[in-house]
mmCIF file with all atom_site columns, C-alpha atoms in Angstrom:
data_model
loop_
_atom_site.group_PDB
_atom_site.id
_atom_site.type_symbol
_atom_site.label_atom_id
_atom_site.label_alt_id
_atom_site.label_comp_id
_atom_site.label_asym_id
_atom_site.label_entity_id
_atom_site.label_seq_id
_atom_site.pdbx_PDB_ins_code
_atom_site.Cartn_x
_atom_site.Cartn_y
_atom_site.Cartn_z
_atom_site.occupancy
_atom_site.B_iso_or_equiv
_atom_site.pdbx_formal_charge
_atom_site.auth_seq_id
_atom_site.auth_comp_id
_atom_site.auth_asym_id
_atom_site.auth_atom_id
_atom_site.pdbx_PDB_model_num
ATOM 1   C CA . UNK J 1 1   ? -86.301 32.108 2.160   1.00 68.00 ? 1   UNK J CA 1
ATOM 2   C CA . UNK J 1 2   ? -84.858 29.331 0.527   1.00 81.00 ? 2   UNK J CA 1
ATOM 3   C CA . UNK J 1 3   ? -80.781 29.319 -0.147  1.00 92.00 ? 3   UNK J CA 1
ATOM 4   C CA . UNK J 1 4   ? -78.694 27.277 -2.250  1.00 97.00 ? 4   UNK J CA 1
ATOM 5   C CA . UNK J 1 5   ? -75.099 26.954 -1.330  1.00 97.00 ? 5   UNK J CA 1
ATOM 6   C CA . UNK J 1 6   ? -72.013 25.721 -3.766  1.00 97.00 ? 6   UNK J CA 1
ATOM 7   C CA . UNK J 1 7   ? -68.645 25.243 -1.457  1.00 96.00 ? 7   UNK J CA 1
ATOM 8   C CA . UNK J 1 8   ? -66.608 24.442 -3.854  1.00 97.00 ? 8   UNK J CA 1
ATOM 9   C CA . UNK J 1 9   ? -65.510 27.563 -6.039  1.00 96.00 ? 9   UNK J CA 1
ATOM 10  C CA . UNK J 1 10  ? -63.448 25.241 -8.141  1.00 97.00 ? 10  UNK J CA 1
ATOM 11  C CA . UNK J 1 11  ? -62.704 21.902 -8.680  1.00 98.00 ? 11  UNK J CA 1
ATOM 12  C CA . UNK J 1 12  ? -60.454 19.047 -11.449 1.00 98.00 ? 12  UNK J CA 1
ATOM 13  C CA . UNK J 1 13  ? -60.191 16.340 -12.869 1.00 98.00 ? 13  UNK J CA 1
ATOM 14  C CA . UNK J 1 14  ? -58.180 14.105 -15.201 1.00 98.00 ? 14  UNK J CA 1
ATOM 15  C CA . UNK J 1 15  ? -59.958 12.979 -17.957 1.00 98.00 ? 15  UNK J CA 1
ATOM 16  C CA . UNK J 1 16  ? -61.491 9.964  -18.012 1.00 97.00 ? 16  UNK J CA 1
ATOM 17  C CA . UNK J 1 17  ? -61.974 9.688  -13.950 1.00 98.00 ? 17  UNK J CA 1
ATOM 18  C CA . UNK J 1 18  ? -64.505 10.509 -11.817 1.00 98.00 ? 18  UNK J CA 1
ATOM 19  C CA . UNK J 1 19  ? -65.836 14.303 -9.803  1.00 98.00 ? 19  UNK J CA 1
ATOM 20  C CA . UNK J 1 20  ? -68.290 14.950 -7.353  1.00 98.00 ? 20  UNK J CA 1
ATOM 21  C CA . UNK J 1 21  ? -69.435 18.480 -6.807  1.00 98.00 ? 21  UNK J CA 1
ATOM 22  C CA . UNK J 1 22  ? -71.431 19.139 -4.019  1.00 98.00 ? 22  UNK J CA 1
ATOM 23  C CA . UNK J 1 23  ? -74.218 20.956 -3.526  1.00 98.00 ? 23  UNK J CA 1
ATOM 24  C CA . UNK J 1 24  ? -77.222 21.707 -0.334  1.00 98.00 ? 24  UNK J CA 1
ATOM 25  C CA . UNK J 1 25  ? -79.767 23.909 -0.230  1.00 97.00 ? 25  UNK J CA 1
ATOM 26  C CA . UNK J 1 26  ? -82.088 25.077 2.724   1.00 95.00 ? 26  UNK J CA 1
ATOM 27  C CA . UNK J 1 27  ? -86.065 25.048 2.446   1.00 93.00 ? 27  UNK J CA 1
ATOM 28  C CA . UNK J 1 28  ? -89.061 23.644 4.497   1.00 91.00 ? 28  UNK J CA 1
ATOM 29  C CA . UNK J 1 29  ? -90.851 23.171 1.292   1.00 90.00 ? 29  UNK J CA 1
ATOM 30  C CA . UNK J 1 30  ? -91.705 19.425 0.985   1.00 89.00 ? 30  UNK J CA 1
ATOM 31  C CA . UNK J 1 31  ? -92.695 20.053 -2.761  1.00 89.00 ? 31  UNK J CA 1
ATOM 32  C CA . UNK J 1 32  ? -89.895 21.255 -4.560  1.00 92.00 ? 32  UNK J CA 1
ATOM 33  C CA . UNK J 1 33  ? -87.020 20.469 -7.751  1.00 91.00 ? 33  UNK J CA 1
ATOM 34  C CA . UNK J 1 34  ? -83.392 20.695 -8.180  1.00 95.00 ? 34  UNK J CA 1
ATOM 35  C CA . UNK J 1 35  ? -81.449 20.799 -10.900 1.00 95.00 ? 35  UNK J CA 1
ATOM 36  C CA . UNK J 1 36  ? -78.057 20.694 -12.492 1.00 96.00 ? 36  UNK J CA 1
ATOM 37  C CA . UNK J 1 37  ? -76.918 23.601 -14.786 1.00 96.00 ? 37  UNK J CA 1
ATOM 38  C CA . UNK J 1 38  ? -73.569 23.569 -17.376 1.00 96.00 ? 38  UNK J CA 1
ATOM 39  C CA . UNK J 1 39  ? -72.486 26.642 -18.272 1.00 96.00 ? 39  UNK J CA 1
ATOM 40  C CA . UNK J 1 40  ? -69.376 26.718 -20.761 1.00 95.00 ? 40  UNK J CA 1
ATOM 41  C CA . UNK J 1 41  ? -67.183 29.529 -21.891 1.00 93.00 ? 41  UNK J CA 1
ATOM 42  C CA . UNK J 1 42  ? -70.129 30.398 -24.687 1.00 92.00 ? 42  UNK J CA 1
ATOM 43  C CA . UNK J 1 43  ? -72.339 30.836 -21.587 1.00 93.00 ? 43  UNK J CA 1
ATOM 44  C CA . UNK J 1 44  ? -75.203 28.887 -22.643 1.00 93.00 ? 44  UNK J CA 1
ATOM 45  C CA . UNK J 1 45  ? -76.895 27.459 -20.008 1.00 94.00 ? 45  UNK J CA 1
ATOM 46  C CA . UNK J 1 46  ? -77.590 24.046 -20.214 1.00 92.00 ? 46  UNK J CA 1
ATOM 47  C CA . UNK J 1 47  ? -79.869 21.390 -18.084 1.00 91.00 ? 47  UNK J CA 1
ATOM 48  C CA . UNK J 1 48  ? -77.113 19.083 -17.153 1.00 94.00 ? 48  UNK J CA 1
ATOM 49  C CA . UNK J 1 49  ? -79.968 16.149 -14.871 1.00 94.00 ? 49  UNK J CA 1
ATOM 50  C CA . UNK J 1 50  ? -83.191 17.594 -12.162 1.00 92.00 ? 50  UNK J CA 1
ATOM 51  C CA . UNK J 1 51  ? -84.754 15.577 -9.675  1.00 93.00 ? 51  UNK J CA 1
ATOM 52  C CA . UNK J 1 52  ? -87.949 16.046 -7.866  1.00 90.00 ? 52  UNK J CA 1
ATOM 53  C CA . UNK J 1 53  ? -87.869 16.238 -4.545  1.00 92.00 ? 53  UNK J CA 1
ATOM 54  C CA . UNK J 1 54  ? -90.514 13.242 -4.261  1.00 90.00 ? 54  UNK J CA 1
ATOM 55  C CA . UNK J 1 55  ? -88.828 11.107 -6.001  1.00 89.00 ? 55  UNK J CA 1
ATOM 56  C CA . UNK J 1 56  ? -86.743 8.730  -4.091  1.00 87.00 ? 56  UNK J CA 1
ATOM 57  C CA . UNK J 1 57  ? -84.216 7.562  -6.936  1.00 93.00 ? 57  UNK J CA 1
ATOM 58  C CA . UNK J 1 58  ? -81.559 9.377  -7.747  1.00 95.00 ? 58  UNK J CA 1
ATOM 59  C CA . UNK J 1 59  ? -81.823 10.795 -11.144 1.00 93.00 ? 59  UNK J CA 1
ATOM 60  C CA . UNK J 1 60  ? -79.535 9.344  -13.656 1.00 95.00 ? 60  UNK J CA 1
ATOM 61  C CA . UNK J 1 61  ? -78.639 10.889 -17.100 1.00 93.00 ? 61  UNK J CA 1
ATOM 62  C CA . UNK J 1 62  ? -75.382 9.152  -18.930 1.00 95.00 ? 62  UNK J CA 1
ATOM 63  C CA . UNK J 1 63  ? -72.192 10.095 -17.209 1.00 97.00 ? 63  UNK J CA 1
ATOM 64  C CA . UNK J 1 64  ? -74.435 12.508 -14.722 1.00 98.00 ? 64  UNK J CA 1
ATOM 65  C CA . UNK J 1 65  ? -75.886 11.445 -11.726 1.00 97.00 ? 65  UNK J CA 1
ATOM 66  C CA . UNK J 1 66  ? -77.115 13.126 -8.280  1.00 97.00 ? 66  UNK J CA 1
ATOM 67  C CA . UNK J 1 67  ? -76.981 11.793 -4.936  1.00 97.00 ? 67  UNK J CA 1
ATOM 68  C CA . UNK J 1 68  ? -80.277 13.199 -3.295  1.00 97.00 ? 68  UNK J CA 1
ATOM 69  C CA . UNK J 1 69  ? -79.937 13.395 0.315   1.00 96.00 ? 69  UNK J CA 1
ATOM 70  C CA . UNK J 1 70  ? -83.360 14.699 1.421   1.00 95.00 ? 70  UNK J CA 1
ATOM 71  C CA . UNK J 1 71  ? -82.882 14.876 4.905   1.00 94.00 ? 71  UNK J CA 1
ATOM 72  C CA . UNK J 1 72  ? -79.730 15.941 4.967   1.00 96.00 ? 72  UNK J CA 1
ATOM 73  C CA . UNK J 1 73  ? -80.555 19.136 2.200   1.00 96.00 ? 73  UNK J CA 1
ATOM 74  C CA . UNK J 1 74  ? -77.827 17.444 0.239   1.00 97.00 ? 74  UNK J CA 1
ATOM 75  C CA . UNK J 1 75  ? -77.791 17.169 -3.899  1.00 97.00 ? 75  UNK J CA 1
ATOM 76  C CA . UNK J 1 76  ? -74.269 16.547 -5.440  1.00 98.00 ? 76  UNK J CA 1
ATOM 77  C CA . UNK J 1 77  ? -73.445 15.919 -8.458  1.00 98.00 ? 77  UNK J CA 1
ATOM 78  C CA . UNK J 1 78  ? -70.971 12.811 -10.278 1.00 98.00 ? 78  UNK J CA 1
ATOM 79  C CA . UNK J 1 79  ? -69.777 12.833 -13.641 1.00 98.00 ? 79  UNK J CA 1
ATOM 80  C CA . UNK J 1 80  ? -68.182 9.775  -14.988 1.00 98.00 ? 80  UNK J CA 1
ATOM 81  C CA . UNK J 1 81  ? -65.690 8.913  -17.348 1.00 98.00 ? 81  UNK J CA 1
ATOM 82  C CA . UNK J 1 82  ? -64.910 13.045 -17.280 1.00 98.00 ? 82  UNK J CA 1
ATOM 83  C CA . UNK J 1 83  ? -64.206 14.426 -21.078 1.00 97.00 ? 83  UNK J CA 1
ATOM 84  C CA . UNK J 1 84  ? -62.427 17.992 -22.018 1.00 97.00 ? 84  UNK J CA 1
ATOM 85  C CA . UNK J 1 85  ? -66.403 18.819 -23.059 1.00 96.00 ? 85  UNK J CA 1
ATOM 86  C CA . UNK J 1 86  ? -67.146 18.647 -19.415 1.00 98.00 ? 86  UNK J CA 1
ATOM 87  C CA . UNK J 1 87  ? -65.227 21.631 -18.167 1.00 97.00 ? 87  UNK J CA 1
ATOM 88  C CA . UNK J 1 88  ? -67.559 24.289 -17.335 1.00 97.00 ? 88  UNK J CA 1
ATOM 89  C CA . UNK J 1 89  ? -69.524 26.434 -14.675 1.00 97.00 ? 89  UNK J CA 1
ATOM 90  C CA . UNK J 1 90  ? -71.398 24.042 -12.950 1.00 98.00 ? 90  UNK J CA 1
ATOM 91  C CA . UNK J 1 91  ? -74.507 25.872 -10.695 1.00 97.00 ? 91  UNK J CA 1
ATOM 92  C CA . UNK J 1 92  ? -77.223 24.113 -8.368  1.00 97.00 ? 92  UNK J CA 1
ATOM 93  C CA . UNK J 1 93  ? -80.244 25.295 -8.531  1.00 95.00 ? 93  UNK J CA 1
ATOM 94  C CA . UNK J 1 94  ? -83.983 25.114 -6.394  1.00 95.00 ? 94  UNK J CA 1
ATOM 95  C CA . UNK J 1 95  ? -87.296 25.463 -7.453  1.00 91.00 ? 95  UNK J CA 1
ATOM 96  C CA . UNK J 1 96  ? -89.851 25.412 -5.088  1.00 87.00 ? 96  UNK J CA 1
ATOM 97  C CA . UNK J 1 97  ? -93.392 23.711 -6.313  1.00 80.00 ? 97  UNK J CA 1
ATOM 98  C CA . UNK J 1 98  ? -94.853 27.057 -6.002  1.00 76.00 ? 98  UNK J CA 1
ATOM 99  C CA . UNK J 1 99  ? -92.501 29.185 -7.189  1.00 76.00 ? 99  UNK J CA 1
ATOM 100 C CA . UNK J 1 100 ? -92.093 30.426 -10.540 1.00 78.00 ? 100 UNK J CA 1
ATOM 101 C CA . UNK J 1 101 ? -88.465 31.085 -10.369 1.00 85.00 ? 101 UNK J CA 1
ATOM 102 C CA . UNK J 1 102 ? -85.070 29.412 -9.967  1.00 91.00 ? 102 UNK J CA 1
ATOM 103 C CA . UNK J 1 103 ? -82.415 29.957 -6.910  1.00 93.00 ? 103 UNK J CA 1
ATOM 104 C CA . UNK J 1 104 ? -78.669 29.246 -8.138  1.00 95.00 ? 104 UNK J CA 1
ATOM 105 C CA . UNK J 1 105 ? -76.026 28.376 -6.050  1.00 96.00 ? 105 UNK J CA 1
ATOM 106 C CA . UNK J 1 106 ? -72.938 30.521 -6.703  1.00 96.00 ? 106 UNK J CA 1
ATOM 107 C CA . UNK J 1 107 ? -71.231 27.780 -8.959  1.00 97.00 ? 107 UNK J CA 1
ATOM 108 C CA . UNK J 1 108 ? -68.475 25.595 -9.299  1.00 98.00 ? 108 UNK J CA 1
ATOM 109 C CA . UNK J 1 109 ? -65.803 26.406 -12.228 1.00 97.00 ? 109 UNK J CA 1
ATOM 110 C CA . UNK J 1 110 ? -64.767 22.556 -13.038 1.00 98.00 ? 110 UNK J CA 1
ATOM 111 C CA . UNK J 1 111 ? -61.662 21.945 -15.063 1.00 98.00 ? 111 UNK J CA 1
ATOM 112 C CA . UNK J 1 112 ? -60.740 18.664 -16.933 1.00 98.00 ? 112 UNK J CA 1
ATOM 113 C CA . UNK J 1 113 ? -56.796 17.992 -17.321 1.00 97.00 ? 113 UNK J CA 1
ATOM 114 C CA . UNK J 1 114 ? -55.911 16.072 -20.258 1.00 95.00 ? 114 UNK J CA 1
ATOM 115 C CA . UNK V 2 1   ? -85.947 20.282 -25.465 1.00 65.00 ? 1   UNK V CA 1
ATOM 116 C CA . UNK V 2 2   ? -87.859 23.626 -26.005 1.00 76.00 ? 2   UNK V CA 1
ATOM 117 C CA . UNK V 2 3   ? -85.544 26.963 -27.799 1.00 87.00 ? 3   UNK V CA 1
ATOM 118 C CA . UNK V 2 4   ? -85.213 29.858 -26.359 1.00 92.00 ? 4   UNK V CA 1
ATOM 119 C CA . UNK V 2 5   ? -83.722 32.881 -28.968 1.00 95.00 ? 5   UNK V CA 1
ATOM 120 C CA . UNK V 2 6   ? -81.618 35.981 -27.439 1.00 97.00 ? 6   UNK V CA 1
ATOM 121 C CA . UNK V 2 7   ? -81.242 38.526 -29.821 1.00 97.00 ? 7   UNK V CA 1
ATOM 122 C CA . UNK V 2 8   ? -78.572 40.171 -29.853 1.00 97.00 ? 8   UNK V CA 1
ATOM 123 C CA . UNK V 2 9   ? -75.738 37.982 -28.895 1.00 97.00 ? 9   UNK V CA 1
ATOM 124 C CA . UNK V 2 10  ? -73.577 40.734 -28.322 1.00 97.00 ? 10  UNK V CA 1
ATOM 125 C CA . UNK V 2 11  ? -73.791 44.646 -27.933 1.00 97.00 ? 11  UNK V CA 1
ATOM 126 C CA . UNK V 2 12  ? -71.956 47.700 -27.671 1.00 97.00 ? 12  UNK V CA 1
ATOM 127 C CA . UNK V 2 13  ? -73.580 51.199 -27.049 1.00 96.00 ? 13  UNK V CA 1
ATOM 128 C CA . UNK V 2 14  ? -72.685 54.813 -26.108 1.00 97.00 ? 14  UNK V CA 1
ATOM 129 C CA . UNK V 2 15  ? -73.490 55.941 -23.039 1.00 97.00 ? 15  UNK V CA 1
ATOM 130 C CA . UNK V 2 16  ? -77.011 58.050 -22.300 1.00 97.00 ? 16  UNK V CA 1
ATOM 131 C CA . UNK V 2 17  ? -78.274 55.608 -25.046 1.00 97.00 ? 17  UNK V CA 1
ATOM 132 C CA . UNK V 2 18  ? -80.835 52.709 -24.708 1.00 97.00 ? 18  UNK V CA 1
ATOM 133 C CA . UNK V 2 19  ? -80.852 48.923 -25.877 1.00 98.00 ? 19  UNK V CA 1
ATOM 134 C CA . UNK V 2 20  ? -83.326 46.579 -26.543 1.00 97.00 ? 20  UNK V CA 1
ATOM 135 C CA . UNK V 2 21  ? -82.835 43.094 -25.899 1.00 98.00 ? 21  UNK V CA 1
ATOM 136 C CA . UNK V 2 22  ? -85.397 40.513 -27.325 1.00 97.00 ? 22  UNK V CA 1
ATOM 137 C CA . UNK V 2 23  ? -86.124 37.216 -25.298 1.00 96.00 ? 23  UNK V CA 1
ATOM 138 C CA . UNK V 2 24  ? -88.175 34.579 -28.036 1.00 95.00 ? 24  UNK V CA 1
ATOM 139 C CA . UNK V 2 25  ? -89.512 31.106 -27.384 1.00 90.00 ? 25  UNK V CA 1
ATOM 140 C CA . UNK V 2 26  ? -89.813 29.278 -30.688 1.00 90.00 ? 26  UNK V CA 1
ATOM 141 C CA . UNK V 2 27  ? -91.475 26.142 -30.002 1.00 85.00 ? 27  UNK V CA 1
ATOM 142 C CA . UNK V 2 28  ? -93.498 26.640 -27.479 1.00 83.00 ? 28  UNK V CA 1
ATOM 143 C CA . UNK V 2 29  ? -95.796 29.534 -25.253 1.00 85.00 ? 29  UNK V CA 1
ATOM 144 C CA . UNK V 2 30  ? -93.867 30.902 -22.396 1.00 84.00 ? 30  UNK V CA 1
ATOM 145 C CA . UNK V 2 31  ? -96.658 32.196 -19.841 1.00 81.00 ? 31  UNK V CA 1
ATOM 146 C CA . UNK V 2 32  ? -93.340 33.389 -18.040 1.00 87.00 ? 32  UNK V CA 1
ATOM 147 C CA . UNK V 2 33  ? -89.722 34.818 -18.822 1.00 92.00 ? 33  UNK V CA 1
ATOM 148 C CA . UNK V 2 34  ? -87.425 35.574 -16.405 1.00 94.00 ? 34  UNK V CA 1
ATOM 149 C CA . UNK V 2 35  ? -84.230 38.435 -17.169 1.00 96.00 ? 35  UNK V CA 1
ATOM 150 C CA . UNK V 2 36  ? -81.052 37.465 -15.272 1.00 96.00 ? 36  UNK V CA 1
ATOM 151 C CA . UNK V 2 37  ? -77.796 39.979 -14.696 1.00 97.00 ? 37  UNK V CA 1
ATOM 152 C CA . UNK V 2 38  ? -73.959 37.929 -14.556 1.00 96.00 ? 38  UNK V CA 1
ATOM 153 C CA . UNK V 2 39  ? -71.524 39.312 -13.176 1.00 92.00 ? 39  UNK V CA 1
ATOM 154 C CA . UNK V 2 40  ? -67.830 37.483 -14.588 1.00 88.00 ? 40  UNK V CA 1
ATOM 155 C CA . UNK V 2 41  ? -67.356 34.338 -12.829 1.00 87.00 ? 41  UNK V CA 1
ATOM 156 C CA . UNK V 2 42  ? -70.544 34.994 -10.575 1.00 92.00 ? 42  UNK V CA 1
ATOM 157 C CA . UNK V 2 43  ? -74.140 33.711 -10.752 1.00 94.00 ? 43  UNK V CA 1
ATOM 158 C CA . UNK V 2 44  ? -76.987 34.218 -12.324 1.00 95.00 ? 44  UNK V CA 1
ATOM 159 C CA . UNK V 2 45  ? -78.535 37.443 -10.389 1.00 94.00 ? 45  UNK V CA 1
ATOM 160 C CA . UNK V 2 46  ? -82.767 37.311 -11.076 1.00 94.00 ? 46  UNK V CA 1
ATOM 161 C CA . UNK V 2 47  ? -83.697 40.947 -12.202 1.00 96.00 ? 47  UNK V CA 1
ATOM 162 C CA . UNK V 2 48  ? -87.574 40.527 -12.947 1.00 95.00 ? 48  UNK V CA 1
ATOM 163 C CA . UNK V 2 49  ? -89.839 37.973 -13.722 1.00 93.00 ? 49  UNK V CA 1
ATOM 164 C CA . UNK V 2 50  ? -92.712 38.554 -16.595 1.00 90.00 ? 50  UNK V CA 1
ATOM 165 C CA . UNK V 2 51  ? -95.631 37.267 -17.397 1.00 85.00 ? 51  UNK V CA 1
ATOM 166 C CA . UNK V 2 52  ? -97.358 37.532 -20.947 1.00 81.00 ? 52  UNK V CA 1
ATOM 167 C CA . UNK V 2 53  ? -99.744 40.947 -20.473 1.00 80.00 ? 53  UNK V CA 1
ATOM 168 C CA . UNK V 2 54  ? -99.128 42.476 -17.032 1.00 83.00 ? 54  UNK V CA 1
ATOM 169 C CA . UNK V 2 55  ? -96.300 44.195 -15.388 1.00 87.00 ? 55  UNK V CA 1
ATOM 170 C CA . UNK V 2 56  ? -93.119 42.496 -14.688 1.00 92.00 ? 56  UNK V CA 1
ATOM 171 C CA . UNK V 2 57  ? -92.420 42.142 -11.046 1.00 93.00 ? 57  UNK V CA 1
ATOM 172 C CA . UNK V 2 58  ? -88.798 43.102 -9.939  1.00 95.00 ? 58  UNK V CA 1
ATOM 173 C CA . UNK V 2 59  ? -86.091 41.896 -7.509  1.00 94.00 ? 59  UNK V CA 1
ATOM 174 C CA . UNK V 2 60  ? -85.204 44.471 -4.601  1.00 94.00 ? 60  UNK V CA 1
ATOM 175 C CA . UNK V 2 61  ? -82.807 46.718 -5.385  1.00 94.00 ? 61  UNK V CA 1
ATOM 176 C CA . UNK V 2 62  ? -83.297 46.585 -9.573  1.00 95.00 ? 62  UNK V CA 1
ATOM 177 C CA . UNK V 2 63  ? -84.367 50.011 -11.074 1.00 94.00 ? 63  UNK V CA 1
ATOM 178 C CA . UNK V 2 64  ? -87.304 49.575 -12.684 1.00 93.00 ? 64  UNK V CA 1
ATOM 179 C CA . UNK V 2 65  ? -87.335 52.783 -14.841 1.00 94.00 ? 65  UNK V CA 1
ATOM 180 C CA . UNK V 2 66  ? -83.741 51.556 -15.788 1.00 96.00 ? 66  UNK V CA 1
ATOM 181 C CA . UNK V 2 67  ? -84.713 48.240 -17.033 1.00 97.00 ? 67  UNK V CA 1
ATOM 182 C CA . UNK V 2 68  ? -87.479 48.060 -18.932 1.00 95.00 ? 68  UNK V CA 1
ATOM 183 C CA . UNK V 2 69  ? -89.178 44.677 -19.359 1.00 94.00 ? 69  UNK V CA 1
ATOM 184 C CA . UNK V 2 70  ? -92.201 43.835 -21.809 1.00 91.00 ? 70  UNK V CA 1
ATOM 185 C CA . UNK V 2 71  ? -93.968 40.876 -22.123 1.00 88.00 ? 71  UNK V CA 1
ATOM 186 C CA . UNK V 2 72  ? -96.475 41.769 -25.088 1.00 82.00 ? 72  UNK V CA 1
ATOM 187 C CA . UNK V 2 73  ? -96.685 37.687 -25.994 1.00 89.00 ? 73  UNK V CA 1
ATOM 188 C CA . UNK V 2 74  ? -96.363 34.709 -25.595 1.00 87.00 ? 74  UNK V CA 1
ATOM 189 C CA . UNK V 2 75  ? -93.106 34.009 -27.223 1.00 91.00 ? 75  UNK V CA 1
ATOM 190 C CA . UNK V 2 76  ? -91.516 37.615 -26.833 1.00 93.00 ? 76  UNK V CA 1
ATOM 191 C CA . UNK V 2 77  ? -90.337 39.553 -23.775 1.00 94.00 ? 77  UNK V CA 1
ATOM 192 C CA . UNK V 2 78  ? -88.201 42.557 -24.238 1.00 95.00 ? 78  UNK V CA 1
ATOM 193 C CA . UNK V 2 79  ? -85.589 44.312 -22.092 1.00 97.00 ? 79  UNK V CA 1
ATOM 194 C CA . UNK V 2 80  ? -84.513 47.867 -22.722 1.00 97.00 ? 80  UNK V CA 1
ATOM 195 C CA . UNK V 2 81  ? -81.852 49.176 -20.702 1.00 97.00 ? 81  UNK V CA 1
ATOM 196 C CA . UNK V 2 82  ? -82.264 52.962 -20.690 1.00 97.00 ? 82  UNK V CA 1
ATOM 197 C CA . UNK V 2 83  ? -80.392 55.534 -20.798 1.00 96.00 ? 83  UNK V CA 1
ATOM 198 C CA . UNK V 2 84  ? -77.133 53.005 -20.668 1.00 97.00 ? 84  UNK V CA 1
ATOM 199 C CA . UNK V 2 85  ? -74.410 53.670 -18.501 1.00 96.00 ? 85  UNK V CA 1
ATOM 200 C CA . UNK V 2 86  ? -70.668 52.190 -18.734 1.00 96.00 ? 86  UNK V CA 1
ATOM 201 C CA . UNK V 2 87  ? -71.798 50.098 -14.846 1.00 95.00 ? 87  UNK V CA 1
ATOM 202 C CA . UNK V 2 88  ? -74.476 48.634 -16.886 1.00 96.00 ? 88  UNK V CA 1
ATOM 203 C CA . UNK V 2 89  ? -72.062 46.639 -19.197 1.00 97.00 ? 89  UNK V CA 1
ATOM 204 C CA . UNK V 2 90  ? -72.603 43.103 -18.276 1.00 96.00 ? 90  UNK V CA 1
ATOM 205 C CA . UNK V 2 91  ? -74.252 39.783 -19.530 1.00 97.00 ? 91  UNK V CA 1
ATOM 206 C CA . UNK V 2 92  ? -77.884 39.488 -19.391 1.00 98.00 ? 92  UNK V CA 1
ATOM 207 C CA . UNK V 2 93  ? -79.460 36.175 -19.902 1.00 97.00 ? 93  UNK V CA 1
ATOM 208 C CA . UNK V 2 94  ? -83.277 35.479 -20.521 1.00 96.00 ? 94  UNK V CA 1
ATOM 209 C CA . UNK V 2 95  ? -85.127 32.135 -19.567 1.00 94.00 ? 95  UNK V CA 1
ATOM 210 C CA . UNK V 2 96  ? -88.819 30.906 -20.580 1.00 90.00 ? 96  UNK V CA 1
ATOM 211 C CA . UNK V 2 97  ? -90.978 28.867 -18.398 1.00 84.00 ? 97  UNK V CA 1
ATOM 212 C CA . UNK V 2 98  ? -93.710 26.300 -20.738 1.00 77.00 ? 98  UNK V CA 1
ATOM 213 C CA . UNK V 2 99  ? -96.830 27.150 -20.827 1.00 67.00 ? 99  UNK V CA 1
ATOM 214 C CA . UNK V 2 100 ? -99.551 24.600 -19.352 1.00 60.00 ? 100 UNK V CA 1
ATOM 215 C CA . UNK V 2 101 ? -96.810 21.826 -19.030 1.00 54.00 ? 101 UNK V CA 1
ATOM 216 C CA . UNK V 2 102 ? -98.387 18.126 -19.498 1.00 52.00 ? 102 UNK V CA 1
ATOM 217 C CA . UNK V 2 103 ? -95.741 16.968 -16.297 1.00 49.00 ? 103 UNK V CA 1
ATOM 218 C CA . UNK V 2 104 ? -95.097 19.487 -13.647 1.00 48.00 ? 104 UNK V CA 1
ATOM 219 C CA . UNK V 2 105 ? -91.399 19.452 -13.340 1.00 46.00 ? 105 UNK V CA 1
ATOM 220 C CA . UNK V 2 106 ? -91.229 19.684 -17.209 1.00 52.00 ? 106 UNK V CA 1
ATOM 221 C CA . UNK V 2 107 ? -92.200 23.266 -16.577 1.00 53.00 ? 107 UNK V CA 1
ATOM 222 C CA . UNK V 2 108 ? -88.372 23.620 -16.311 1.00 71.00 ? 108 UNK V CA 1
ATOM 223 C CA . UNK V 2 109 ? -86.801 26.724 -17.642 1.00 80.00 ? 109 UNK V CA 1
ATOM 224 C CA . UNK V 2 110 ? -85.108 27.354 -20.773 1.00 88.00 ? 110 UNK V CA 1
ATOM 225 C CA . UNK V 2 111 ? -82.559 29.668 -21.330 1.00 93.00 ? 111 UNK V CA 1
ATOM 226 C CA . UNK V 2 112 ? -81.415 31.854 -24.044 1.00 95.00 ? 112 UNK V CA 1
ATOM 227 C CA . UNK V 2 113 ? -77.783 32.782 -24.953 1.00 95.00 ? 113 UNK V CA 1
ATOM 228 C CA . UNK V 2 114 ? -77.259 35.569 -23.692 1.00 97.00 ? 114 UNK V CA 1
ATOM 229 C CA . UNK V 2 115 ? -76.336 38.920 -24.389 1.00 97.00 ? 115 UNK V CA 1
ATOM 230 C CA . UNK V 2 116 ? -73.196 40.873 -23.649 1.00 97.00 ? 116 UNK V CA 1
ATOM 231 C CA . UNK V 2 117 ? -73.433 44.553 -23.420 1.00 97.00 ? 117 UNK V CA 1
ATOM 232 C CA . UNK V 2 118 ? -71.208 46.666 -23.229 1.00 97.00 ? 118 UNK V CA 1
ATOM 233 C CA . UNK V 2 119 ? -72.127 50.407 -22.425 1.00 97.00 ? 119 UNK V CA 1
ATOM 234 C CA . UNK V 2 120 ? -68.879 53.015 -23.530 1.00 97.00 ? 120 UNK V CA 1
#
């Protein structure tokens, strides 16, 4: 069974600084997708960024980028120029190519300090 | 992005009564919908997966008779918590996957805004 591990229950960052959230996963599949979701206090799940396993290039979405290390099964999220609105719970998620459902990590609570 | 609407956003019900939560995909057809339960400061726990026109697949440990799921159309799935008790109080979230994506990886799951259920 696939597992997703987020080893940082809480992180904090100064406004305008950069922070990296860690995620590792375990799978025997070769075809899969990885996601980072943000859950702000409203509790609406918002997709931040996604990565297809077959792509070597790291995904980037504005201030958000990932460091995808397939051999190490690592998928970290880097937030640059952190803003107060980035404060949220961040979940790493995995989906195999053949599966329908997502497997979520335990989440990292990010605090942005003014 | 695609929009998933979940209703109600919050509900309070008396112990022993049933409550229905709706999940609608507003601008796409959803072949598959998922229901999650989330406790405070914890991750999402998948309860069941439903496909339009067929029975839901429940995760181990989830009571089928307590959490009734109906996916009657490509745009609507409902979760009914039957004979609710205080321990059923939680945050319930639905998500939906689009039918027939043009590109596979676009078949991501879109989430509703969640329903906070309080059973008193």
